[in-house]
């Protein structure tokens, strides 16, 4: 589903089934955390929250020294929630590690639900501006990795190819993300009850009647 500029129809609400897993991906500074915070309609797992928890424990240390521990802790929380609960989840996806999306798709399949991906397609200059606005810029090397990963995902989406196990990929630009009003997780519709009829005794078939 492409909701970027020029899309003929851009819904203001996106609906998912209760228990589905939804990852939000895009370049650093594209607005993933902002979108999650604004529209959170389910439990949200954001790597930035994990980073802030560690920063309060280790305020004197530079982030680069304990970054690997933050990532491990984030993936621990994410996989525990995905594999051991039935909660609907909104997940911050950095985009450079496809195996994370593969694990989310596997977890959704084990739950009997589905995995979806929202991709914020923002230009590198806009993403860099978003990083400066939040006061946290990634290195040139890291940003180049993110750009390559985002480019591959965008190119595959343009050909109609979804990541393995992904039920729906939604492409959003800044405007479409800003106009999005809600992410809804709705219970599955109950099957309609069929009226109960009491069968009477079978009537005898007249002699000579043809079958059919």
Coordinates of C-alpha atoms in Angstrom, one line a residue, residues 101-193:
X101 CA 11.8 -8.5 10.8
X102 CA 12.2 -12.2 10.0
X103 CA 11.9 -13.1 13.7
X104 CA 8.8 -10.9 14.1
X105 CA 7.2 -12.6 11.1
X106 CA 8.0 -16.0 12.7
X107 CA 6.6 -14.9 16.0
X108 CA 3.4 -13.7 14.3
X109 CA 3.0 -17.0 12.5
X110 CA 3.4 -18.9 15.8
X111 CA 0.7 -16.7 17.3
X112 CA -1.7 -17.3 14.4
X113 CA -1.6 -13.5 13.7
X114 CA 0.2 -11.4 11.1
X115 CA 3.2 -9.2 10.7
X116 CA 3.0 -5.8 9.0
X117 CA 5.6 -3.1 8.1
X118 CA 5.2 0.6 8.0
X119 CA 8.1 2.3 6.1
X120 CA 8.6 6.0 6.5
X121 CA 10.1 7.0 3.1
X122 CA 12.0 10.3 4.0
X123 CA 14.8 11.8 2.0
X124 CA 18.3 11.7 3.5
X125 CA 18.5 15.5 3.9
X126 CA 15.1 15.5 5.8
X127 CA 16.3 12.6 7.9
X128 CA 19.5 14.5 8.8
X129 CA 17.5 17.5 9.7
X130 CA 15.3 15.3 11.9
X131 CA 18.4 14.0 13.7
X132 CA 19.7 17.5 14.3
X133 CA 16.3 18.6 15.6
X134 CA 16.3 15.8 18.2
X135 CA 19.9 16.6 19.1
X136 CA 21.3 13.2 18.2
X137 CA 23.1 12.5 14.9
X138 CA 24.4 9.1 13.7
X139 CA 27.8 8.8 12.2
X140 CA 28.3 9.0 8.4
X141 CA 29.2 5.3 8.3
X142 CA 26.0 4.3 10.2
X143 CA 23.8 6.6 8.1
X144 CA 25.3 5.1 4.9
X145 CA 24.3 1.6 6.1
X146 CA 20.8 2.8 6.9
X147 CA 20.5 4.4 3.5
X148 CA 21.5 1.2 1.7
X149 CA 19.1 -0.9 3.7
X150 CA 16.3 1.6 3.1
X151 CA 17.1 1.7 -0.6
X152 CA 16.9 -2.0 -0.9
X153 CA 13.5 -2.1 0.9
X154 CA 12.1 0.7 -1.2
X155 CA 13.2 -0.9 -4.4
X156 CA 11.7 -4.2 -3.5
X157 CA 8.4 -2.5 -2.5
X158 CA 8.3 -0.7 -5.9
X159 CA 8.4 -4.2 -7.5
X160 CA 5.6 -5.4 -5.3
X161 CA 7.9 -7.7 -3.3
X162 CA 7.3 -7.9 0.5
X163 CA 9.8 -9.0 3.1
X164 CA 9.4 -12.7 3.9
X165 CA 6.5 -13.3 6.2
X166 CA 5.1 -9.7 5.9
X167 CA 1.4 -9.5 5.2
X168 CA 1.3 -5.8 4.4
X169 CA 3.8 -3.1 3.6
X170 CA 2.6 0.5 3.9
X171 CA 4.8 3.3 2.4
X172 CA 4.4 6.7 4.1
X173 CA 6.1 10.0 3.4
X174 CA 6.2 12.9 6.0
X175 CA 2.8 14.3 4.9
X176 CA 1.0 11.0 5.0
X177 CA 2.5 10.1 8.4
X178 CA 1.4 13.5 9.8
X179 CA -2.1 13.1 8.5
X180 CA -2.4 9.6 9.9
X181 CA -4.8 9.8 12.8
X182 CA -4.8 6.3 14.3
X183 CA -3.4 2.8 14.3
X184 CA -6.3 0.6 15.4
X185 CA -6.0 -3.0 16.6
X186 CA -9.5 -4.5 16.4
X187 CA -10.8 -7.9 17.7
X188 CA -11.7 -10.4 15.0
X189 CA -15.3 -10.3 13.9
X190 CA -17.4 -13.0 15.5
X191 CA -19.0 -15.4 13.1
X192 CA -22.7 -14.9 12.7
X193 CA -24.9 -17.3 14.7

